[in-house]
PDB file of C-alpha atoms in Angstrom:
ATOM      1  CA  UNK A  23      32.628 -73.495 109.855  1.00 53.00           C
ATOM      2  CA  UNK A  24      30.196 -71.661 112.212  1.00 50.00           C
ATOM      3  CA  UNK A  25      29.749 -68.226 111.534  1.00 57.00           C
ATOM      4  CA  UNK A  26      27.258 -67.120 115.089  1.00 59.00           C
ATOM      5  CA  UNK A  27      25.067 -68.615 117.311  1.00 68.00           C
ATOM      6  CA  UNK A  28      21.632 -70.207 116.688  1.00 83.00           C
ATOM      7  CA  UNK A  29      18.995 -71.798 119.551  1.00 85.00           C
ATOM      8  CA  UNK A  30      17.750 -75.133 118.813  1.00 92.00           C
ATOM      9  CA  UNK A  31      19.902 -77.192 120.333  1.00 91.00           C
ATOM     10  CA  UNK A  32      20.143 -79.881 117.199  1.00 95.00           C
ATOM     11  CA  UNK A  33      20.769 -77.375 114.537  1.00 96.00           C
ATOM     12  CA  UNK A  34      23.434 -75.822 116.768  1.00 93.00           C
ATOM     13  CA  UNK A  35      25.122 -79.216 116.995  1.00 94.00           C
ATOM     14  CA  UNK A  36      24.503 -79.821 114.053  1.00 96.00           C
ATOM     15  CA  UNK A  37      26.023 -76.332 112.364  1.00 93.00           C
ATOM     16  CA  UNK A  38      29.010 -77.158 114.899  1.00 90.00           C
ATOM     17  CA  UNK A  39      30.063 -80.612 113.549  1.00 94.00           C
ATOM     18  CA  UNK A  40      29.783 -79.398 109.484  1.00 95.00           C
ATOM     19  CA  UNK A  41      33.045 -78.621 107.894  1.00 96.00           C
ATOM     20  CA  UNK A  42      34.224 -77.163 104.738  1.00 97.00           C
ATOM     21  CA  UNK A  43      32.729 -78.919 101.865  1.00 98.00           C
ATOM     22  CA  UNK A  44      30.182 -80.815 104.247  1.00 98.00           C
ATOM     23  CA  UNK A  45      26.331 -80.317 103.261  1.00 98.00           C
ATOM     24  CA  UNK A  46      23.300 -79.683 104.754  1.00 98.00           C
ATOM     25  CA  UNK A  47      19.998 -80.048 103.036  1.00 98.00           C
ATOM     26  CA  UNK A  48      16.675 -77.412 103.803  1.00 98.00           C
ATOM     27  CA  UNK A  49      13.412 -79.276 102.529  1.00 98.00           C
ATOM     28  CA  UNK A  50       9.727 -78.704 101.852  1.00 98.00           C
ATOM     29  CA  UNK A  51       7.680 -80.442 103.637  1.00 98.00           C
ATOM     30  CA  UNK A  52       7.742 -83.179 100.590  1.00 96.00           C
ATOM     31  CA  UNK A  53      10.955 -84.142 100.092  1.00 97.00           C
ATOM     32  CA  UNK A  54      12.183 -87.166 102.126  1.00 95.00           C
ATOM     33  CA  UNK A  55      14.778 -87.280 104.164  1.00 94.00           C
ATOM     34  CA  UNK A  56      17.084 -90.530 104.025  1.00 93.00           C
ATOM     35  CA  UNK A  57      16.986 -92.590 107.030  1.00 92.00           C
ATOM     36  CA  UNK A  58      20.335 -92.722 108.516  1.00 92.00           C
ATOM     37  CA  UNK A  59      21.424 -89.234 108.150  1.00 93.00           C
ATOM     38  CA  UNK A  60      23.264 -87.973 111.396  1.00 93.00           C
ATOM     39  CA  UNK A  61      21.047 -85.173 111.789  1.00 95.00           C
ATOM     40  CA  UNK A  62      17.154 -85.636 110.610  1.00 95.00           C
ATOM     41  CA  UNK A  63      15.545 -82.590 112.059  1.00 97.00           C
ATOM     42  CA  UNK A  64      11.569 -81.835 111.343  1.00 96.00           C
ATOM     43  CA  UNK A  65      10.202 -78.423 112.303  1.00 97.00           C
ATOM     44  CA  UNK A  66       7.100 -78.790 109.831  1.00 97.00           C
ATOM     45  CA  UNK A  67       4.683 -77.776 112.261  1.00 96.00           C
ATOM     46  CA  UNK A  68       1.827 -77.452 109.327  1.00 97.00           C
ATOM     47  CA  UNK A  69       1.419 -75.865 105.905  1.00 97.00           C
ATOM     48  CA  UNK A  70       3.795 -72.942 105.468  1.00 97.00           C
ATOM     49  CA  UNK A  71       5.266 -73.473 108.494  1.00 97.00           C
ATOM     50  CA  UNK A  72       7.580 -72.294 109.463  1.00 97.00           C
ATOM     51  CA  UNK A  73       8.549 -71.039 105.989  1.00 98.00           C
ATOM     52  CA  UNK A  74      11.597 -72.549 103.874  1.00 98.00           C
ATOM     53  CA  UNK A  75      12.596 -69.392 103.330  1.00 98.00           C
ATOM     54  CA  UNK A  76      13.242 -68.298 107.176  1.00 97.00           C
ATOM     55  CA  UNK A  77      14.818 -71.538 107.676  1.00 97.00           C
ATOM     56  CA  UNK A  78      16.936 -71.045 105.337  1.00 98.00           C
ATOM     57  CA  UNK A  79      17.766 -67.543 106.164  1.00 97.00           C
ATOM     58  CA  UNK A  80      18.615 -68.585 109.698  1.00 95.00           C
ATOM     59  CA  UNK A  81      20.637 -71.444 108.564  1.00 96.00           C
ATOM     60  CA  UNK A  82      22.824 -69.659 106.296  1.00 95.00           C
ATOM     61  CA  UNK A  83      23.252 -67.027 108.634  1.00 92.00           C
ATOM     62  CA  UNK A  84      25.099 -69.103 111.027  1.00 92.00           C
ATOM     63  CA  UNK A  85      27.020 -70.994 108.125  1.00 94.00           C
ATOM     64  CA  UNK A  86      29.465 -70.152 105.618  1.00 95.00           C
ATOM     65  CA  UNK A  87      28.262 -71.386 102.182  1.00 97.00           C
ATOM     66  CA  UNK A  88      30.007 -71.841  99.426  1.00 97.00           C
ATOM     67  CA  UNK A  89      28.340 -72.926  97.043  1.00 98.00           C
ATOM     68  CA  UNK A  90      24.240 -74.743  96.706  1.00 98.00           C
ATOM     69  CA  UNK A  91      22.968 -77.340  95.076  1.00 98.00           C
ATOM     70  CA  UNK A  92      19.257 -76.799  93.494  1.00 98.00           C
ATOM     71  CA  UNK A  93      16.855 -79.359  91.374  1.00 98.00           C
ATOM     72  CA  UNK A  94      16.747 -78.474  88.082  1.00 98.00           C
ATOM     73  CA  UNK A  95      12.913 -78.254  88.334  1.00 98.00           C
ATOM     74  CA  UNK A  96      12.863 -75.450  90.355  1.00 98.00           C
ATOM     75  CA  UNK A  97      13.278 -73.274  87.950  1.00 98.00           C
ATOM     76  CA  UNK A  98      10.635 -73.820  85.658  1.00 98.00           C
ATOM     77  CA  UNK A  99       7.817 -75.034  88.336  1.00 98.00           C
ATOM     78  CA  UNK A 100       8.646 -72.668  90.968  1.00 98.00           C
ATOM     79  CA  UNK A 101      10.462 -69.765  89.747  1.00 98.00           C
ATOM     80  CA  UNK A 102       9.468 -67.356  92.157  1.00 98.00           C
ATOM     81  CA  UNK A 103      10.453 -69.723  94.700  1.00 98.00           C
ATOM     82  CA  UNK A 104      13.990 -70.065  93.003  1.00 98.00           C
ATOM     83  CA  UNK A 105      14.513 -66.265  91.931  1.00 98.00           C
ATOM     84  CA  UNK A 106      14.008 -65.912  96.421  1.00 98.00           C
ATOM     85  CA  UNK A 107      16.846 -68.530  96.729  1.00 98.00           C
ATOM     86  CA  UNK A 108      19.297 -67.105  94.087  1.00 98.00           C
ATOM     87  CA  UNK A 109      18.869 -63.430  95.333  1.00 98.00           C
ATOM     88  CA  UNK A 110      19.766 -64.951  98.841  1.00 98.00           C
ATOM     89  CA  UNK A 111      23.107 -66.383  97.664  1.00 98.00           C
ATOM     90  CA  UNK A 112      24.209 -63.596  94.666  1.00 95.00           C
ATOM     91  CA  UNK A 113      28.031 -64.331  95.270  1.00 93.00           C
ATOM     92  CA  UNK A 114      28.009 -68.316  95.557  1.00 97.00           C
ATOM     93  CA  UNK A 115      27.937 -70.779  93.136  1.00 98.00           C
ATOM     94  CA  UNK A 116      25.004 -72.606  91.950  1.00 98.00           C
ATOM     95  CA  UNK A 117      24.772 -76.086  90.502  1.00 98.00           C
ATOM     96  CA  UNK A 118      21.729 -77.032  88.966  1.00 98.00           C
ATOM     97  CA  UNK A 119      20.459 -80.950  88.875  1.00 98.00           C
ATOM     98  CA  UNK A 120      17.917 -83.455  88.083  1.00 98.00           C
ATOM     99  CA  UNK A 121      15.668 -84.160  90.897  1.00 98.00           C
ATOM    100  CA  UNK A 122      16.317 -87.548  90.866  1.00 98.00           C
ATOM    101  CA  UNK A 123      20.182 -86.697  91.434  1.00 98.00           C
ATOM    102  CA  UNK A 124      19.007 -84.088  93.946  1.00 98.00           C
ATOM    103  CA  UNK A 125      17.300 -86.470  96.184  1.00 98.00           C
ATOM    104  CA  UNK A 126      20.582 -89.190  95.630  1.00 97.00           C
ATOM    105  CA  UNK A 127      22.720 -85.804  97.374  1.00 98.00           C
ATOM    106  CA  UNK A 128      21.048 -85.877  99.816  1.00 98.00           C
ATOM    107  CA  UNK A 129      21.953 -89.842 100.946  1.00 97.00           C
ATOM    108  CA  UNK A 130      25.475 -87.816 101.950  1.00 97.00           C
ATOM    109  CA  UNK A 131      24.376 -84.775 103.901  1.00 98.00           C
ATOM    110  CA  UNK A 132      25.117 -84.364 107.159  1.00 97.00           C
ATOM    111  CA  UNK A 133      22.277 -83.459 107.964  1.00 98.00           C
ATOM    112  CA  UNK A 134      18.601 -82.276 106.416  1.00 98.00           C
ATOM    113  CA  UNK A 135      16.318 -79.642 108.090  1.00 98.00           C
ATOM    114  CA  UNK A 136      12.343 -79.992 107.047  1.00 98.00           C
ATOM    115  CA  UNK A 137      10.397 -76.539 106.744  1.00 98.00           C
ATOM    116  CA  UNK A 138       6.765 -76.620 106.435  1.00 98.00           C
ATOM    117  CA  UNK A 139       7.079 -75.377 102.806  1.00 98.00           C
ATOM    118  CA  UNK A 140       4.293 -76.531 100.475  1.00 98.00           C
ATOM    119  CA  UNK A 141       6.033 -74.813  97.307  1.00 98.00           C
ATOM    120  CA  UNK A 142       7.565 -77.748  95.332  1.00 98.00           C
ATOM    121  CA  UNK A 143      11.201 -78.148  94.779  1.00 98.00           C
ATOM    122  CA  UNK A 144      11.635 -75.629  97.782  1.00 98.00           C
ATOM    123  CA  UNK A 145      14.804 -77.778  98.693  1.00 98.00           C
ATOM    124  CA  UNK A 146      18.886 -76.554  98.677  1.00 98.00           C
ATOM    125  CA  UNK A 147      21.720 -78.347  99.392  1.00 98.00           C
ATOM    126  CA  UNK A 148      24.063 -75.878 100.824  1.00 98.00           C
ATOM    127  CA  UNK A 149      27.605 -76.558 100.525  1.00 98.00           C
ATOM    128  CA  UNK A 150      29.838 -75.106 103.606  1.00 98.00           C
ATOM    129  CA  UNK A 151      32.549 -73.153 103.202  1.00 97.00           C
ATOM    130  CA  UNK A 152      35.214 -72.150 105.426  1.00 94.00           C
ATOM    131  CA  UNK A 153      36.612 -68.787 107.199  1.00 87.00           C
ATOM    132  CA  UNK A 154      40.059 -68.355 105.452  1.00 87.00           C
TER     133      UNK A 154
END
């Protein structure tokens, strides 16, 4: 369930269709996106941008999240990167798994949004939640 309003069109529809326990995936610029997802939406313009971490903070503005989904790998390759995440989330659940698994999540997403992010494992699968 929605939470406000956001402007591009295909993230609006695509916020609007995503129900409780639905996901949504935020990438680096790396991580593929399966072909046949509903919503495949690319805003990698170049290198760091825009940012995963803006898209993310605009996505999960407009979204009620219950709980995200990280790789693993994140933590030990990119901590900084995963510390920013975490402190961005402090009262939802986190799962933790293998890459591998990660990028097998993702097959059942309704939809993945691609950053310009060149930090690796800069990906989340966020989990919605609902309003009551």
């Amino acid at each position: 369930m929605r939470k406000g309003v956001i402007l591009h069109p295909i993230i609006n529809q695509l916020l609007t269709e995503t129900g409780h326990t639905d996901t949504i995936v935020v990438t680096d610029a790396g991580l593929p996106i399966p072909i046949g997802l509903p919503h495949r939406i690319d805003l990698a313009l170049k290198e760091g941008f825009p940012r995963f971490l803006d898209v993310l903070d605009t996505v999960s503005a407009d979204l009620i999240v219950e709980k995200i989904i990280l790789a693993e790998e994140v933590k030990a390759v990119s901590s900084a990167m995963h510390d920013e995440i975490i402190r961005r989330f402090p009262d939802t659940l986190v799962e933790y798994v293998p890459h591998a698994q990660f990028k097998e999540q993702t097959k059942n997403a309704r939809g993945a949004i691609r950053s310009g992010e060149f930090t690796p494992y800069a990906n989340v699968i966020l989990v919605a939640g609902v309003a009551y």
